[in-house]
PDB file of C-alpha atoms in Angstrom:
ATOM      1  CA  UNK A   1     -69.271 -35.967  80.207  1.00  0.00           C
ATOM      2  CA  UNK A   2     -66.766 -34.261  78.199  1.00  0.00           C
ATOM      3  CA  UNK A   3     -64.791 -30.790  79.602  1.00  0.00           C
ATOM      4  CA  UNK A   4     -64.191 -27.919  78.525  1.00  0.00           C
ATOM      5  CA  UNK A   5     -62.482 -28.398  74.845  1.00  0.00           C
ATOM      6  CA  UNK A   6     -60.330 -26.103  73.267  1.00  0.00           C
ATOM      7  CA  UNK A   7     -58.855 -26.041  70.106  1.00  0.00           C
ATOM      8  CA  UNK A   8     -56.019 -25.838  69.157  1.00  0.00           C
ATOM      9  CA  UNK A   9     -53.260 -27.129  71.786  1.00  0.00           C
ATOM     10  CA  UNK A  10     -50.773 -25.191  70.208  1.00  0.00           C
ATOM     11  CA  UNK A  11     -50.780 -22.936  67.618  1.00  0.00           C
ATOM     12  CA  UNK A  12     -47.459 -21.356  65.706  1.00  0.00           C
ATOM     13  CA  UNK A  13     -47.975 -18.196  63.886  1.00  0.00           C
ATOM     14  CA  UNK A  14     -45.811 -16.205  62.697  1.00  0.00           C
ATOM     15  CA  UNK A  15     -45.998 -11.740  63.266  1.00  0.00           C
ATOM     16  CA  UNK A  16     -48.676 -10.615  61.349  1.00  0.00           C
ATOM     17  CA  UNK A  17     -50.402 -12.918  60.877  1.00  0.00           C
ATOM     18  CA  UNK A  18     -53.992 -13.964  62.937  1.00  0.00           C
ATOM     19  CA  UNK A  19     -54.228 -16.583  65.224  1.00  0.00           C
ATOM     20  CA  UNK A  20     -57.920 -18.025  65.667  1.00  0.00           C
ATOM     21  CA  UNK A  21     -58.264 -20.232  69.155  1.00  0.00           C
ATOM     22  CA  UNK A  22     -61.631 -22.383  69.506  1.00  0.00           C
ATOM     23  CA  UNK A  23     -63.044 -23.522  72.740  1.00  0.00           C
ATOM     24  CA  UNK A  24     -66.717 -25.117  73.348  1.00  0.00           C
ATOM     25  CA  UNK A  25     -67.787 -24.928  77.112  1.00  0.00           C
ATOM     26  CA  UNK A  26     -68.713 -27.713  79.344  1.00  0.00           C
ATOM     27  CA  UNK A  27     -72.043 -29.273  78.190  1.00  0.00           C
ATOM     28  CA  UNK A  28     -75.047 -26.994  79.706  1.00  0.00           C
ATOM     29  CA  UNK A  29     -72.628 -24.166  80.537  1.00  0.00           C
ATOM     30  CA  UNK A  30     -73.842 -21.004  78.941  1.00  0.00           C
ATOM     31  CA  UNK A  31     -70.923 -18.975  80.896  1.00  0.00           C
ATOM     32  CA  UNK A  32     -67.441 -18.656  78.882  1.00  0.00           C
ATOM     33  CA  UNK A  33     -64.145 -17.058  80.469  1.00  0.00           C
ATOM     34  CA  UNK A  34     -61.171 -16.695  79.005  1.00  0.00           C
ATOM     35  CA  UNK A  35     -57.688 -15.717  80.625  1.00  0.00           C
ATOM     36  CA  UNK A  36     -54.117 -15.560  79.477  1.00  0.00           C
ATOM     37  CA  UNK A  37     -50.898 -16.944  81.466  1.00  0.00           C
ATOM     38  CA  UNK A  38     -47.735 -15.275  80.412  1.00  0.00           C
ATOM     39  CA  UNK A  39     -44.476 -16.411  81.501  1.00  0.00           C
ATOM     40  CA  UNK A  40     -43.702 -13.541  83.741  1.00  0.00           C
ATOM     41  CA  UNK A  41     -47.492 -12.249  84.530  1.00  0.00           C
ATOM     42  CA  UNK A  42     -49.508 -15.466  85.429  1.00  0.00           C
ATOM     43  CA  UNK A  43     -53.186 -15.666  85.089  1.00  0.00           C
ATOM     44  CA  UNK A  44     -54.392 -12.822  84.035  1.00  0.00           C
ATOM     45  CA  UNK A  45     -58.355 -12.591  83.125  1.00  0.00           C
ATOM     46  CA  UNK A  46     -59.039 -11.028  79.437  1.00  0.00           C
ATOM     47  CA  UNK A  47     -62.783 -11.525  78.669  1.00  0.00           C
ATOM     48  CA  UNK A  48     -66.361 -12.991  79.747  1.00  0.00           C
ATOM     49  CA  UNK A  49     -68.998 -13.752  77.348  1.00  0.00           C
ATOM     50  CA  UNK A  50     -72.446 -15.197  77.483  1.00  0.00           C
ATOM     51  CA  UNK A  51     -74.087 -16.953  73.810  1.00  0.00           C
ATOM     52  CA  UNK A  52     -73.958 -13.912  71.404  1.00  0.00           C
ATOM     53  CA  UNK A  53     -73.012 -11.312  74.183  1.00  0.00           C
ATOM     54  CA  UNK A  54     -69.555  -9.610  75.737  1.00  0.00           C
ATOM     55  CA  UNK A  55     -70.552  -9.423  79.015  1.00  0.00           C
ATOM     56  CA  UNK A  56     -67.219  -7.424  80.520  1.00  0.00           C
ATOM     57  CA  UNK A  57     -63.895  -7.259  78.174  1.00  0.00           C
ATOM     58  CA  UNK A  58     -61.893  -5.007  80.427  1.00  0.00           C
ATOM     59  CA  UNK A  59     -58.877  -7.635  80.474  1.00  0.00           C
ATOM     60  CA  UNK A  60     -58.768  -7.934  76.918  1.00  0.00           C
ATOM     61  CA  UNK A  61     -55.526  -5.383  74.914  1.00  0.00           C
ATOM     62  CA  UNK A  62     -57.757  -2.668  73.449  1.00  0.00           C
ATOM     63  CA  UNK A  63     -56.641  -3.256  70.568  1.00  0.00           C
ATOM     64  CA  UNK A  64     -56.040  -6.699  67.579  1.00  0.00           C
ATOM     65  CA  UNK A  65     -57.458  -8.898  70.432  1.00  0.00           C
ATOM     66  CA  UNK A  66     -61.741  -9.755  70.342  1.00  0.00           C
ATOM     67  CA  UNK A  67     -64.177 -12.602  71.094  1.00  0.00           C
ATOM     68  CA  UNK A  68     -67.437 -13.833  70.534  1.00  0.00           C
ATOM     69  CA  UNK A  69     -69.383 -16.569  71.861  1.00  0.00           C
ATOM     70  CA  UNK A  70     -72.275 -16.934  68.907  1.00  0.00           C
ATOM     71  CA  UNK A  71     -75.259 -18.528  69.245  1.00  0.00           C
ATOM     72  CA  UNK A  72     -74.323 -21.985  67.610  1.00  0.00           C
ATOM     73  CA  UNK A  73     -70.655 -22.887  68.009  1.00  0.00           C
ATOM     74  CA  UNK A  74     -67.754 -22.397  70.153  1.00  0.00           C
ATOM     75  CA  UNK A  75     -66.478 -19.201  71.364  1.00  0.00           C
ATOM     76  CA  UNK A  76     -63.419 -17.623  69.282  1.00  0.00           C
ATOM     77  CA  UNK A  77     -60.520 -15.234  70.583  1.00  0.00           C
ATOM     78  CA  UNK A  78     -58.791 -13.828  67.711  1.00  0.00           C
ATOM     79  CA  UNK A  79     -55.972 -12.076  67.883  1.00  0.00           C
ATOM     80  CA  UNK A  80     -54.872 -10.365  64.651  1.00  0.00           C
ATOM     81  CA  UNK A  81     -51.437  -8.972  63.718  1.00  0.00           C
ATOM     82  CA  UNK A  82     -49.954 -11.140  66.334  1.00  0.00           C
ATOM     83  CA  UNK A  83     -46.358  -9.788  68.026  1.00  0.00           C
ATOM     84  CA  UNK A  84     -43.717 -12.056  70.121  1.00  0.00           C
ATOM     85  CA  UNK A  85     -45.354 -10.525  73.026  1.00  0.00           C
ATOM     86  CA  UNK A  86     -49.093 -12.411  72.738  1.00  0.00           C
ATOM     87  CA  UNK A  87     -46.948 -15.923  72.586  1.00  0.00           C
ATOM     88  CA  UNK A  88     -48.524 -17.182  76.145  1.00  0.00           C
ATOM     89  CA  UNK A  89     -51.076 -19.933  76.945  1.00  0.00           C
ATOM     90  CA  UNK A  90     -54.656 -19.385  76.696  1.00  0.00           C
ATOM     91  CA  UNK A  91     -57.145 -21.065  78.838  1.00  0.00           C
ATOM     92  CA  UNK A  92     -60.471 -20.944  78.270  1.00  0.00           C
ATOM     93  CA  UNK A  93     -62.958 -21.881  81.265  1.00  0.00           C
ATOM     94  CA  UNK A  94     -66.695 -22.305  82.132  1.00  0.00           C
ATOM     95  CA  UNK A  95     -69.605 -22.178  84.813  1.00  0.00           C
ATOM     96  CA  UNK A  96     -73.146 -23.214  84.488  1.00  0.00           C
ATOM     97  CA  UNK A  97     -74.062 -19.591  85.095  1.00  0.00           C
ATOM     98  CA  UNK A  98     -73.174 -16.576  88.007  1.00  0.00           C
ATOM     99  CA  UNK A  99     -75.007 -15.305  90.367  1.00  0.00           C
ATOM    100  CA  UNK A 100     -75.112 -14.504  94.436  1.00  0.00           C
ATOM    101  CA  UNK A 101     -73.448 -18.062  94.640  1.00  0.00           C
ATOM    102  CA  UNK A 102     -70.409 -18.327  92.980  1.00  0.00           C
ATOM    103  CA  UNK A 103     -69.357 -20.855  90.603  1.00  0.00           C
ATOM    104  CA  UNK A 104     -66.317 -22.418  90.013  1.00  0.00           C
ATOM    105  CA  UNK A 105     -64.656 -22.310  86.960  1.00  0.00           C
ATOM    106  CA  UNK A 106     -63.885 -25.336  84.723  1.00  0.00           C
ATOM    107  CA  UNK A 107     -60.904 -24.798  82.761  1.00  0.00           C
ATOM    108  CA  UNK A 108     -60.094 -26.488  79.429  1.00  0.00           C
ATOM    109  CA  UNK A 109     -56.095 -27.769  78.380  1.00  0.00           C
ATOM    110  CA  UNK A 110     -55.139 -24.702  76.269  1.00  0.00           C
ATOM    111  CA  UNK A 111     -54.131 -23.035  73.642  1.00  0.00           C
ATOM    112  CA  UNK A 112     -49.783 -22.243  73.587  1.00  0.00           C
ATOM    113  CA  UNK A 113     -49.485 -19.487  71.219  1.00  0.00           C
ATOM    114  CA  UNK A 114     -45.934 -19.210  70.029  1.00  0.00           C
ATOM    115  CA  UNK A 115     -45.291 -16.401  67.708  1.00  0.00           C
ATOM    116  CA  UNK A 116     -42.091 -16.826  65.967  1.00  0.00           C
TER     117      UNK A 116
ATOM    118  CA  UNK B   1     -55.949  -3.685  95.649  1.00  0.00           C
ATOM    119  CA  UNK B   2     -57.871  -6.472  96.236  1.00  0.00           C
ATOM    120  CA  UNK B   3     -55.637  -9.760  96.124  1.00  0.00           C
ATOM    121  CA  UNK B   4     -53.960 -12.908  96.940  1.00  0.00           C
ATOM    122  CA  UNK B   5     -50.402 -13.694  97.912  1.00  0.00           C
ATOM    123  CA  UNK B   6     -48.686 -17.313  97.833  1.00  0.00           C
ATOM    124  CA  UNK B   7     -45.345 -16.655  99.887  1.00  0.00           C
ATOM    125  CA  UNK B   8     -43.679 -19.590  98.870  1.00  0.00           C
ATOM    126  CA  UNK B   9     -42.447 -20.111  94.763  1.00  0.00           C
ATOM    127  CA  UNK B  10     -41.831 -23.507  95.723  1.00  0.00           C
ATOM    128  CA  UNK B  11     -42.475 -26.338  98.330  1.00  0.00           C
ATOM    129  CA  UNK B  12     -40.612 -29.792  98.420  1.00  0.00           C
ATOM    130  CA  UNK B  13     -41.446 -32.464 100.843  1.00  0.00           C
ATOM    131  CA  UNK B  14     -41.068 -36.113 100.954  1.00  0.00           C
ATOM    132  CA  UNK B  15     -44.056 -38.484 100.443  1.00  0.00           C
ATOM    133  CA  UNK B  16     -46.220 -39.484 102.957  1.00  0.00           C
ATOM    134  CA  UNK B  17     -45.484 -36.204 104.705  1.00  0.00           C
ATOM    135  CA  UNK B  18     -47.905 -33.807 105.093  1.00  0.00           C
ATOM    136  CA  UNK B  19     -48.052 -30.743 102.424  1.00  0.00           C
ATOM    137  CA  UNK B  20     -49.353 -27.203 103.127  1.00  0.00           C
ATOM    138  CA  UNK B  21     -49.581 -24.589 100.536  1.00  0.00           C
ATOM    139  CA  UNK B  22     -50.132 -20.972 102.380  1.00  0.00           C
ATOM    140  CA  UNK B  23     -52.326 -18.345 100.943  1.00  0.00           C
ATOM    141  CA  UNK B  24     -52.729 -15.172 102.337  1.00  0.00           C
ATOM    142  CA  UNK B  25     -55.380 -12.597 100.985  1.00  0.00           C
ATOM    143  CA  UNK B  26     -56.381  -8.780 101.248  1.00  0.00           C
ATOM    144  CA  UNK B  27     -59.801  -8.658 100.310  1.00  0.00           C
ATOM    145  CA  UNK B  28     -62.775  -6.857 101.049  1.00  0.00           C
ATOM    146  CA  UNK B  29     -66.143  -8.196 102.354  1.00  0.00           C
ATOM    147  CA  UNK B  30     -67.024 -11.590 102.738  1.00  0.00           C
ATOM    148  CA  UNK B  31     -64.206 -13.394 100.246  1.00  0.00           C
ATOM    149  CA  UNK B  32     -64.573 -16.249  97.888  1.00  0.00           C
ATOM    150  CA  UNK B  33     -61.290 -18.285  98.000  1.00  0.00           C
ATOM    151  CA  UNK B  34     -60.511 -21.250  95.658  1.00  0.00           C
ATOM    152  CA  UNK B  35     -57.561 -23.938  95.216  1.00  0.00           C
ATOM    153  CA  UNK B  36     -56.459 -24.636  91.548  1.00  0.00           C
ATOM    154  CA  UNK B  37     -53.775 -27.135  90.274  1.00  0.00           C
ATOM    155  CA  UNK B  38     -52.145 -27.145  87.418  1.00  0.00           C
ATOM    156  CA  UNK B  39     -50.222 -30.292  85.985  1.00  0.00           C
ATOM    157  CA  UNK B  40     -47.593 -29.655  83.177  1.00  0.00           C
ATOM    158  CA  UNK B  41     -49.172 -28.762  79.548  1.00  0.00           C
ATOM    159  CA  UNK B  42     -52.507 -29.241  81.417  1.00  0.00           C
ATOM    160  CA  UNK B  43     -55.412 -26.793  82.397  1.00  0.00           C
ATOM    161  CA  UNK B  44     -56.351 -25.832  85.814  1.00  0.00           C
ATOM    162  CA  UNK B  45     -58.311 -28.395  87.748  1.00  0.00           C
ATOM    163  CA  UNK B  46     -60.165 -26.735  90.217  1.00  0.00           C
ATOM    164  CA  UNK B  47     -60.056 -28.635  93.911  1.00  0.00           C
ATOM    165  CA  UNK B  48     -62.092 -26.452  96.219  1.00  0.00           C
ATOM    166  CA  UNK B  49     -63.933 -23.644  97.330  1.00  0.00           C
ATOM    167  CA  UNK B  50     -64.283 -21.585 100.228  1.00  0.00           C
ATOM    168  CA  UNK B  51     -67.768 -19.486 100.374  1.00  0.00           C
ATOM    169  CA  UNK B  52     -69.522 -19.244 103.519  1.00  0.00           C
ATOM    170  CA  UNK B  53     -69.728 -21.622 106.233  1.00  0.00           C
ATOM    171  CA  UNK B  54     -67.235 -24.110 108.032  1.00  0.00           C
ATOM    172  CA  UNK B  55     -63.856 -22.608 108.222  1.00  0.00           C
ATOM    173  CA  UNK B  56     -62.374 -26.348 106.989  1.00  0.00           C
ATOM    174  CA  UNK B  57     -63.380 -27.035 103.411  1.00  0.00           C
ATOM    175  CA  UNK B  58     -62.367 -30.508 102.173  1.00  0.00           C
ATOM    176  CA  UNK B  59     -61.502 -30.800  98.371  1.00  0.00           C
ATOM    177  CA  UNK B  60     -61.170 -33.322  95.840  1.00  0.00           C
ATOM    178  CA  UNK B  61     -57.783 -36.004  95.783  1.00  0.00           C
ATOM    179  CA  UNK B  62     -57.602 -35.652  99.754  1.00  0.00           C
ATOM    180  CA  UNK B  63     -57.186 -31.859  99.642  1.00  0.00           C
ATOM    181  CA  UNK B  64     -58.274 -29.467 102.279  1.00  0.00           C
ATOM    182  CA  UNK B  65     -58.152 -25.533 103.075  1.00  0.00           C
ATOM    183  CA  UNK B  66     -58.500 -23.709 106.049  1.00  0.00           C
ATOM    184  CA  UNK B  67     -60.342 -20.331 106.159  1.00  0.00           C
ATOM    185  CA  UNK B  68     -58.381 -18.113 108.900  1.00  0.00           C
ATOM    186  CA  UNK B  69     -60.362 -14.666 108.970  1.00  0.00           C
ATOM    187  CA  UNK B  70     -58.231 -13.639 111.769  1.00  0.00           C
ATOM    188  CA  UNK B  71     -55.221 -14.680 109.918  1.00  0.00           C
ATOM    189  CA  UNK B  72     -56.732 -13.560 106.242  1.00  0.00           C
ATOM    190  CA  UNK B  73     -55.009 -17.540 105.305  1.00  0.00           C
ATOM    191  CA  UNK B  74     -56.370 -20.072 103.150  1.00  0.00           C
ATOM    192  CA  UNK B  75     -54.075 -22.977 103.097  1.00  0.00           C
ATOM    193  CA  UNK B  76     -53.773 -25.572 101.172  1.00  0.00           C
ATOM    194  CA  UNK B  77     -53.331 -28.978 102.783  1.00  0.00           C
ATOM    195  CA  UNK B  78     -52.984 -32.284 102.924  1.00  0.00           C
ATOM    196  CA  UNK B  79     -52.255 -35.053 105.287  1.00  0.00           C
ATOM    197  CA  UNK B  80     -49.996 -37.329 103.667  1.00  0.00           C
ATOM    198  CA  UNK B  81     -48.686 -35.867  99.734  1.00  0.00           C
ATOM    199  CA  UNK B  82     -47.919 -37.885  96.908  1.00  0.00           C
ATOM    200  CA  UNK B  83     -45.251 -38.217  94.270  1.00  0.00           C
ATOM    201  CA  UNK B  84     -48.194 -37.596  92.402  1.00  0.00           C
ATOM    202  CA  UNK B  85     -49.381 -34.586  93.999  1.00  0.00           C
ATOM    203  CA  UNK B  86     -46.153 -32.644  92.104  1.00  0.00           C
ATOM    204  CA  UNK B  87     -47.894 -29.983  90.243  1.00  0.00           C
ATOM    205  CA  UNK B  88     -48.245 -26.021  90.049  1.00  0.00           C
ATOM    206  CA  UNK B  89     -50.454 -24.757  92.998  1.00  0.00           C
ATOM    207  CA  UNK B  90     -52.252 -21.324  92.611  1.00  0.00           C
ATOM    208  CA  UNK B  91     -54.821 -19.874  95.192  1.00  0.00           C
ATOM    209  CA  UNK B  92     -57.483 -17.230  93.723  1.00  0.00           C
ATOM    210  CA  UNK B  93     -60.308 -14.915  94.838  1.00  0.00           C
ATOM    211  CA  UNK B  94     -63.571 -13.925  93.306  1.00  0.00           C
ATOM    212  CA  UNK B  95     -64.502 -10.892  92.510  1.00  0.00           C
ATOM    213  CA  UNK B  96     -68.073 -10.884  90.837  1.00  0.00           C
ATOM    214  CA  UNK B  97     -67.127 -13.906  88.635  1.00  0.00           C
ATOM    215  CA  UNK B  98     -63.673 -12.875  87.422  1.00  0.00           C
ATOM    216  CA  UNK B  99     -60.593 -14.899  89.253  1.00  0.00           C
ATOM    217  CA  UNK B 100     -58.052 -13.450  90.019  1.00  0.00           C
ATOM    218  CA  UNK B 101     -54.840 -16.186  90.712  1.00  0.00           C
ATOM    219  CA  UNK B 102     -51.638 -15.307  93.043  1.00  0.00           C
ATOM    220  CA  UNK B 103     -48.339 -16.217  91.424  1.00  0.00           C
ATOM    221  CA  UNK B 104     -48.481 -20.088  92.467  1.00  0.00           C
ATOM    222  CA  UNK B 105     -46.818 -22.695  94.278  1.00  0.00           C
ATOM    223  CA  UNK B 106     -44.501 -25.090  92.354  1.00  0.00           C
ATOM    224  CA  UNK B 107     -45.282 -28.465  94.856  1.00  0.00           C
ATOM    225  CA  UNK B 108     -42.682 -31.214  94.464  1.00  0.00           C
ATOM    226  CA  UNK B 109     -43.239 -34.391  96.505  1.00  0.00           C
ATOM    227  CA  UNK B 110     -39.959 -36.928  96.283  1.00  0.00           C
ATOM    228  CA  UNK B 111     -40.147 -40.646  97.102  1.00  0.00           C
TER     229      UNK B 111
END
């Protein structure tokens, strides 16, 4: 019963350029999360998205950062442009679904961003 | 604001002692507290959950929590740590289904 995969476990971009990190959800979980750890913030969350909708984005930097969770696939966060300030590890978690009962979260390895 | 405090950056203890990792929290209503650990260049695993119910929640690798509403706590404990056990600790509350983590706990257990 594999986890939560992401994809990939680290990433080096240089400024400018886009950075593209990949994560499929726990088999059956329709639920994706993802937050950001910076060295000096911790866990921060950025997004939540259900298959092919942005359910509540309000952690997310208005602006070169999106996501999408499409119908077939794994759910993307791209960051364009990228600056030394988005280098930070990127989790990615998942829950069967939410509700009055809440979930936990499965979290997946990572993605370290490093922009040089 | 609705959060959760870990008082301690780090906590060192020997092995086979027993290892508590405090929480405190300031949130409204009825909260939903949970125990994550984090192992170098690894994801959060989660361990436990506090919802509704018995105060003492038992967790997963011998971990348990106490829910103190008189307190607001939520620690993290277990009877006798491991060498293994050495990991980052963070305690987190619910809101809707967004987490929100205190700062963490660096745990080191020494033989």
């Amino acid at each position: 019963n594999a986890g939560v995969m992401q994809n990939p476990r680290h990433l080096v971009r240089r400024r400018g350029q886009e950075a593209r990190l990949r994560c499929s959800p726990m088999k059956g979980h329709s639920h994706v999360y993802w937050y950001r750890q910076l060295p000096e913030e911790g866990l921060k969350f950025m997004v939540y998205l259900q298959k092919e909708n942005i359910i509540d984005e309000s952690g997310m930097p208005k602006e070169r950062f999106s996501a999408e969770f499409p119908k077939e696939g794994p759910s993307i966060l791209r960051i364009q442009q990228v600056v030394r300030g988005d280098s930070a590890a990127y989790f990615c978690a998942s829950s069967p679904r939410t509700g009055t009962t809440p979930y936990e979260q499965y979290f997946g390895p990572g993605t370290r961003l490093t922009v040089t | 604001a609705q959060s959760v405090a870990q008082p301690e950056d780090q906590v060192n203890v020997a092995e086979g002692n027993p290892l508590t990792v405090k929480c405190t929290y300031s949130v409204s209503g009825n909260p939903y507290l949970f125990w994550y650990v984090q192992y170098p260049n690894r994801g959060l695993q989660f361990l436990l959950k506090y919802i509704t119910g018995d105060n003492l929640v038992k967790g997963s690798y011998g971990f348990e929590a106490e829910f103190n509403k008189s307190q607001t706590s939520f620690h993290l404990k277990k009877p006798s740590a491991l060498v293994s056990d050495s990991a980052l600790y963070f305690c987190a509350f619910m809101n809707d289904y967004k987490l929100s983590f205190g700062a963490g706990t660096t745990v080191t257990v020494r033989a």
